[in-house]
Each structure stands twice: as structure tokens, then as C-alpha cells.
Short mmCIF file of C-alpha atoms and ligand atoms in Angstrom, two decimals:
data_model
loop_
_atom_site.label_atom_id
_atom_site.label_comp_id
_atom_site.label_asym_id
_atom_site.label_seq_id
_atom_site.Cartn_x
_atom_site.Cartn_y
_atom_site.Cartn_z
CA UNK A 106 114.06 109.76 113.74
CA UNK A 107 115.46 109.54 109.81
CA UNK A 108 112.70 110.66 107.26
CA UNK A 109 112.01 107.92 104.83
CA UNK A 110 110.96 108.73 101.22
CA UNK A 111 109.38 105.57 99.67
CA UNK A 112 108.35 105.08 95.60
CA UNK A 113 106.08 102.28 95.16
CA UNK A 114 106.36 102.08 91.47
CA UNK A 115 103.06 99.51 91.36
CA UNK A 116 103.10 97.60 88.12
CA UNK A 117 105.19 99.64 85.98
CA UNK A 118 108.82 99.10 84.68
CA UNK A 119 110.88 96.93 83.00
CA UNK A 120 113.81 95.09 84.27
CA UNK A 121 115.87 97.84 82.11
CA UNK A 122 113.63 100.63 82.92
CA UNK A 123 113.47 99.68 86.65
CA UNK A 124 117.84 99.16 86.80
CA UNK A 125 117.73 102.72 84.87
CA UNK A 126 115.98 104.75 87.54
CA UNK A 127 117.41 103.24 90.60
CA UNK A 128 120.74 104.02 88.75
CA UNK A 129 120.15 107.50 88.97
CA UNK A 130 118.76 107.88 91.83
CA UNK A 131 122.01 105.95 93.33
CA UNK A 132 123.92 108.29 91.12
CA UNK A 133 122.37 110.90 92.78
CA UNK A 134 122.52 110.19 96.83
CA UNK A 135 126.16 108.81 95.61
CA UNK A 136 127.08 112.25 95.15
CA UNK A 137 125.20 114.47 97.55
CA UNK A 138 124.66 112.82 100.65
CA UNK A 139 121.36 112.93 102.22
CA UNK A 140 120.13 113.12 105.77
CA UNK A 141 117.18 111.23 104.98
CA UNK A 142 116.26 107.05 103.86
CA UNK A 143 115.46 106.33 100.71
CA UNK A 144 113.15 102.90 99.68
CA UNK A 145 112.00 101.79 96.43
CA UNK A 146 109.48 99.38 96.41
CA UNK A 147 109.64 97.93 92.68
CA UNK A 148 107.72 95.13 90.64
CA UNK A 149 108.91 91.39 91.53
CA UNK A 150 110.12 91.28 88.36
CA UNK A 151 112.72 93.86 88.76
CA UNK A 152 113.95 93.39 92.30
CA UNK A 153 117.34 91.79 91.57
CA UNK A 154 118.23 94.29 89.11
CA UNK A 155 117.29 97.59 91.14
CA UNK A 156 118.94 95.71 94.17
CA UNK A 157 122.50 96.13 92.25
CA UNK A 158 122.41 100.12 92.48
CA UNK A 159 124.26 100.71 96.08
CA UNK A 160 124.12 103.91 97.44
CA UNK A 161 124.25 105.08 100.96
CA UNK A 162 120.93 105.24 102.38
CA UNK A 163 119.22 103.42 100.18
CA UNK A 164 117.32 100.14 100.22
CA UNK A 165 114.84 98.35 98.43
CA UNK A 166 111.74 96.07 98.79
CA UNK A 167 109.13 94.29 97.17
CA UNK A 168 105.14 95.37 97.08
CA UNK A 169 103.76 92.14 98.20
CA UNK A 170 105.26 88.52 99.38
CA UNK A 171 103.21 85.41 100.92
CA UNK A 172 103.47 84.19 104.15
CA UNK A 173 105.03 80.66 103.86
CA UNK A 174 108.32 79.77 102.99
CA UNK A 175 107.67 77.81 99.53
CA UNK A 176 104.75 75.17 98.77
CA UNK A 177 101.96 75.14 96.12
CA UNK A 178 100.95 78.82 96.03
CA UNK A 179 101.03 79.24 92.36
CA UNK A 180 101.97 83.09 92.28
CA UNK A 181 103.14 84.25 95.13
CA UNK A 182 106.53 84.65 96.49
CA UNK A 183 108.02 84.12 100.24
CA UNK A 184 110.63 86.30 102.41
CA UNK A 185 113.82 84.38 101.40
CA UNK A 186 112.77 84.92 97.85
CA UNK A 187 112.86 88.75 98.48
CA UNK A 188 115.73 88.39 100.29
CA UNK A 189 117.80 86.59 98.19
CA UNK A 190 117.46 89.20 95.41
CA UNK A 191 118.96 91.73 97.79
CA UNK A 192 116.02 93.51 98.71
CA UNK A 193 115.49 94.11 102.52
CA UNK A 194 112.32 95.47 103.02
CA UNK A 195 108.14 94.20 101.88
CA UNK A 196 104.90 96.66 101.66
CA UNK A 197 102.33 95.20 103.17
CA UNK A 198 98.85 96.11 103.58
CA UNK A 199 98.64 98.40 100.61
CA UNK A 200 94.95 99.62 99.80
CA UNK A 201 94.92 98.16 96.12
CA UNK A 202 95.87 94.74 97.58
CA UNK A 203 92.84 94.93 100.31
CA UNK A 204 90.54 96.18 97.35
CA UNK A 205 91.39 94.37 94.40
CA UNK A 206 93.16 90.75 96.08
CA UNK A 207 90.36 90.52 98.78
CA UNK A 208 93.35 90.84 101.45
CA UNK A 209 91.68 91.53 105.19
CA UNK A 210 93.44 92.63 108.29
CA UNK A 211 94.01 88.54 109.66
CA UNK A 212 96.09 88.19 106.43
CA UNK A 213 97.39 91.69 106.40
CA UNK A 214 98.97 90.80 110.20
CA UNK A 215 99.83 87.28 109.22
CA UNK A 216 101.73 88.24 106.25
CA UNK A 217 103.52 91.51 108.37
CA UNK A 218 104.57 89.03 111.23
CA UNK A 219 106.23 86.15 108.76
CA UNK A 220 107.69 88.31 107.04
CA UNK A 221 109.10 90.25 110.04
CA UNK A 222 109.92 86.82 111.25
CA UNK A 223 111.76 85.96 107.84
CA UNK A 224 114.27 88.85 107.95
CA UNK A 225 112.54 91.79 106.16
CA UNK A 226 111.50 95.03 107.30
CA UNK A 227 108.05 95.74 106.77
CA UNK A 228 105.83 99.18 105.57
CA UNK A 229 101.80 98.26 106.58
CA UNK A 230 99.72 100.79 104.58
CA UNK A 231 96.52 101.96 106.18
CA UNK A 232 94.00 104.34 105.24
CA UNK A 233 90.27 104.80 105.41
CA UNK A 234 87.96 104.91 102.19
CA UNK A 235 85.93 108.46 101.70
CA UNK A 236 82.82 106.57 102.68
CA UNK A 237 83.96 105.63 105.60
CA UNK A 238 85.64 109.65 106.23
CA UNK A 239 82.51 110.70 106.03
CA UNK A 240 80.63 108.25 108.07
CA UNK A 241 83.29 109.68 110.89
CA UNK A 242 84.62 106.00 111.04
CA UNK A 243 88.36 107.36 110.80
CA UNK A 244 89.54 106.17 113.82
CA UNK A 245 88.01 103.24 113.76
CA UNK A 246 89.11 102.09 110.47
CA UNK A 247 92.92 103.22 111.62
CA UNK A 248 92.91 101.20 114.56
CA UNK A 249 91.46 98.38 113.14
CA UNK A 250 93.92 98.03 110.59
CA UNK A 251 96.60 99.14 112.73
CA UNK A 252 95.90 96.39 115.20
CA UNK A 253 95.33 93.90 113.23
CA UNK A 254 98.19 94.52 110.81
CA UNK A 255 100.50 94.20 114.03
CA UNK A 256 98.53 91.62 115.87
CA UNK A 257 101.23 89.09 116.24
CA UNK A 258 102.85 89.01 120.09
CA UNK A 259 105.88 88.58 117.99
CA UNK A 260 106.08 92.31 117.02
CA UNK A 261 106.21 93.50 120.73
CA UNK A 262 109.81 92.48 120.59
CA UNK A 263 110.74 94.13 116.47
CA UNK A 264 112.90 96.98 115.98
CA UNK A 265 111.48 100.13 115.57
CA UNK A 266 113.42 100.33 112.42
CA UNK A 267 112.51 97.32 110.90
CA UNK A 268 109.01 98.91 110.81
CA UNK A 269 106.90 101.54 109.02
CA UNK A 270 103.55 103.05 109.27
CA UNK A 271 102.25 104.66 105.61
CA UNK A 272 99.03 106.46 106.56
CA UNK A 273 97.26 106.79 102.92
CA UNK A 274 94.06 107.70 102.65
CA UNK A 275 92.07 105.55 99.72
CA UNK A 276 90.52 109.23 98.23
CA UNK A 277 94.14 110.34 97.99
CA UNK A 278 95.85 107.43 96.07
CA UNK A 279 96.63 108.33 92.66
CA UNK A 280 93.82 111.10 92.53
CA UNK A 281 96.21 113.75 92.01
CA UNK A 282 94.63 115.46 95.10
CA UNK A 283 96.62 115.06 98.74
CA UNK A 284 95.05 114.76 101.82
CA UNK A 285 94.76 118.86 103.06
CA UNK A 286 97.44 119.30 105.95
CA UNK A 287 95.00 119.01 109.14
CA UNK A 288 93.29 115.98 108.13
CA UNK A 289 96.93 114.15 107.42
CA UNK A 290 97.81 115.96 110.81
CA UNK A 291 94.61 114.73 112.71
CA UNK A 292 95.30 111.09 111.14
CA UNK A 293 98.81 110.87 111.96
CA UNK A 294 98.26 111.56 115.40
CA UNK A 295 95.44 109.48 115.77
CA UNK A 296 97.92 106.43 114.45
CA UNK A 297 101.05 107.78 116.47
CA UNK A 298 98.23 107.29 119.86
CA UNK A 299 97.44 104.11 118.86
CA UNK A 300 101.15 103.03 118.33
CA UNK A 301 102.15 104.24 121.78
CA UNK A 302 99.14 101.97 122.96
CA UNK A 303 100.53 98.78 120.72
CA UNK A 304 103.89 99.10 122.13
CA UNK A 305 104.46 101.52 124.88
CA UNK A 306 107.04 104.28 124.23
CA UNK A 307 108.63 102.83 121.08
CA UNK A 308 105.72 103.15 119.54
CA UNK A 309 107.02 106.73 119.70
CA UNK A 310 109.75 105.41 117.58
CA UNK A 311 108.01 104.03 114.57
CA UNK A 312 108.17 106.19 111.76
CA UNK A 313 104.88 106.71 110.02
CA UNK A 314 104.73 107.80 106.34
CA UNK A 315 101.85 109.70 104.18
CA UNK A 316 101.19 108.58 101.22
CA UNK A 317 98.32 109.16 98.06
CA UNK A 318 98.94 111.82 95.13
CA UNK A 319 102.55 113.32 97.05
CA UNK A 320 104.34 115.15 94.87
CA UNK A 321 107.47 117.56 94.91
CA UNK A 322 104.97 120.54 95.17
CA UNK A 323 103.35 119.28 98.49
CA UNK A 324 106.09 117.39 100.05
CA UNK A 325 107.26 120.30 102.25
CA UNK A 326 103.89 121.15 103.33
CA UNK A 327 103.43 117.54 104.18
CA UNK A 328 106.45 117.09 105.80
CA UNK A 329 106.19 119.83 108.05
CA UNK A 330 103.27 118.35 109.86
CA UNK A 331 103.67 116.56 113.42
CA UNK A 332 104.01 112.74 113.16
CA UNK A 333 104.91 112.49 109.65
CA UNK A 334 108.08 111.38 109.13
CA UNK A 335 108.15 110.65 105.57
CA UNK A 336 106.16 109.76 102.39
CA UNK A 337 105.15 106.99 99.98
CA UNK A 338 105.23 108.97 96.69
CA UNK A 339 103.30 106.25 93.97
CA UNK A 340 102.98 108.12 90.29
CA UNK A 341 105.71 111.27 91.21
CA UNK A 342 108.26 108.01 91.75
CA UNK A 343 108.80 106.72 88.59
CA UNK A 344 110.52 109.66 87.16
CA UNK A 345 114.10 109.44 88.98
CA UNK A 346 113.75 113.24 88.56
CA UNK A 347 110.40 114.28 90.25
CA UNK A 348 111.33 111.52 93.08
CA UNK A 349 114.87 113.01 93.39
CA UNK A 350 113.32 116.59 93.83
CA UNK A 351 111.24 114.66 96.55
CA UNK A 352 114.33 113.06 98.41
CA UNK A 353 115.86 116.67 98.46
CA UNK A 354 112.84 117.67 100.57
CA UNK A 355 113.57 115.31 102.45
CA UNK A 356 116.20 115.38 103.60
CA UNK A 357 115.94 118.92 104.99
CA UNK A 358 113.04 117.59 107.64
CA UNK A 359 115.21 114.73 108.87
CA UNK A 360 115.59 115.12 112.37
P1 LIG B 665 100.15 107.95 94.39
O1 LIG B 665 100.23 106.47 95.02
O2 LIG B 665 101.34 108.73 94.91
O3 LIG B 665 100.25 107.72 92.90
O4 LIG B 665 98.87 108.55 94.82
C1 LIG B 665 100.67 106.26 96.34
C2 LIG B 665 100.54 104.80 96.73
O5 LIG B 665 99.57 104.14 96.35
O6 LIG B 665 101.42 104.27 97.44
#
């Protein structure tokens, strides 16, 4: 399976800012080839420019889309929208969207299945609060958003690579402190079980990502573990170098 490294740049960036980064980082995998896939999940705003930087093994996506394909949903935008500014892939799922917009698992899995349906790829974030670490709720809380992100009888048919897992725990998002290795270990395997018990052996297949405060320091270390097969870096992204020293990491655990 190809390690993906992911930058979900949030709300930050200008159109010229965005273009600038994504230029160097296509600059970059222009001229030294890497084993691994590399995503950038930038602002709506931004998605057409970023989406003119080619480079091989490189896509983008946007962080958010609505399931229907246009109507009065002042706000939002659909698949084709994504689409047509050359971006390939959607984030859905993410935990400042289930905190801050309200968004529960039914709408989490509706949105993942139309836009599946639609013709992008799709990354559904998961990740348990601290309360609920503590409370020993962590499997629960995985599978429940696990299952009900990919509730749709549609997905038993999807590509493995037209889908992502980012395991990131709510404490670890933008704290500056990482999940330690063995609880990111015992997670991802908990998810990688339930995957095989969503969809049989390719559930095997599906890469699954960890993601909250990854940075160039702790990418090997994270890496390294069984079941991770990439990361969603947010605040180490938006400097093309700290990300690039990232991808580099990367691309010496692609398998
Ligand atoms: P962080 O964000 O790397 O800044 O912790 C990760 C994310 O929210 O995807």
C-alpha cells in the first residue's frame, strides 16, 4: 500500500499564498520522485489555483462539500463543484466540522457516500475526544463513527483507493502534543479490525492515516507503527518546507 501524506491547511491561505506553496511542493516531487502520495486539502477558495501545480503523485481536495448536486443551500458546495476545479479528492468527517457545524455520523455517511457517488475520493476523519479516552469509550466511539461514516451499501462496491481512514484523536489536533506511539498503535488496529469487518479483506486495503499535532520530528516514529500508512499533518503543512521534510519521511515507509 502507497503512504499518503495529507496537509489540511484549514482556513488559512490566500489564493496567491495557497498557488505559492503547492508550487513548491510540485517543484519539489517534480524533481525528486517520491515513493509515497501526496494530498493537499486547501480552503474552497483556493482549490482551482492549487489544482494548476501538476506533479507526479500529487492530488488535491477540498475540506468539506454538501451532499446534493446544487439547490438552495446558501454556502455550501457539491462534488461537481470540487471537481470541476480539478481537485479529486473531499475530507469528510473532520473533528472541527462535528464540533463546531453540529455534523453527526448520519450526515458524516451521507455526505461520504454522495460524494463517493459524485466522482471524488474521500478521507473520513475519526477520533475520540479525551473525555471519552478516559471513560474507555475508544472503541466505541471508533466504530461508531467508522460505521456510520461508511454506512451506505454503496461503499461495499468503492475502490480501496478512492478511500481513506485519518485516525485523529480530538486531544491531539493542533495541541502540539501527538498521540504517544502505542495508543496510535492500539487505535489503528482497533480501526484496521473494524474495516476488515465493514468490507471483508479489502478492508485490509484501505489506507488509514494519523493525524493531530504531526510534525517532521515525529513522523518517523509515527510511521513506523503497524496500520498507519500515512498522516494528516494540519499546522506543520502550511510551510511547503516543514511539509516537504514530512513527504521525505514518507516516502521511505512506502511499501
Ligand atoms: P494539526 O491538525 O496537525 O495542526 O494538529 C491536524 C488536523 O486537524 O487535520
Amino acid at each position: 500500500m502507497k503512504t499518503i501524506i495529507a496537509a489540511n491547511w484549514k482556513m488559512h491561505k490566500t489564493r496567491s499564498e495557497a498557488a505559492q506553496t503547492a508550487a513548491s511542493v510540485a517543484t519539489f516531487l517534480g524533481k525528486n520522485p517520491m515513493q509515497c502520495s501526496v494530498l493537499i486539502f486547501a480552503p474552497f477558495t483556493a482549490l482551482g489555483d492549487v489544482a494548476e501545480q501538476t506533479a507526479p503523485n500529487l492530488a488535491f481536495g477540498a475540506q468539506n462539500m454538501y451532499p446534493a448536486d446544487h439547490g438552495a443551500y446558501t454556502g455550501e458546495i457539491s462534488p461537481d463543484m470540487i471537481l470541476d476545479c480539478g481537485c479529486q479528492w473531499v475530507l469528510t468527517g473532520h473533528s472541527e466540522r462535528r464540533r463546531i457545524f453540529r455534523e453527526d455520523d448520519a450526515f458524516i455517511g451521507k455526505k461520504t457516500a454522495f460524494a463517493l457517488r459524485n466522482g471524488l475520493s474521500v478521507m473520513l476523519c475519526i477520533g475520540e475526544t479525551l473525555e471519552e479516552r478516559r471513560a474507555g469509550q475508544l472503541r466505541a466511539v471508533l466504530s461508531r463513527q467508522l460505521l456510520g461514516g461508511f454506512a451506505d451499501p454503496l461503499l461495499n462496491d468503492v475502490q480501496p483507493d478512492r478511500l481513506a481512514v485519518a485516525y485523529e484523536p480530538v486531544w491531539a489536533i493542533g495541541t502540539g502534543v501527538s498521540a504517544k506511539p502505542e495508543d496510535a498503535m492500539e487505535a489503528h488496529g482497533i480501526i484496521r479490525e473494524e474495516l476488515i469487518s465493514r468490507f471483508g479483506s479489502k478492508g485490509q486495503d484501505l489506507p488509514i492515516l494519523y493525524g493531530g499535532s504531526v510534525k517532521p520530528e515525529n513522523s518517523e516514529e509515527l510511521l513506523k507503527l503497524d496500520n498507519v500508512n500515512g498522516l494528516l499533518v494540519g499546522g506543520a503543512s502550511l510551510e511547503a518546507e516543514s511539509f516537504i521534510r514530512i513527504i521525505r519521511i514518507g516516502s521511505e515507509y512506502a511499501s
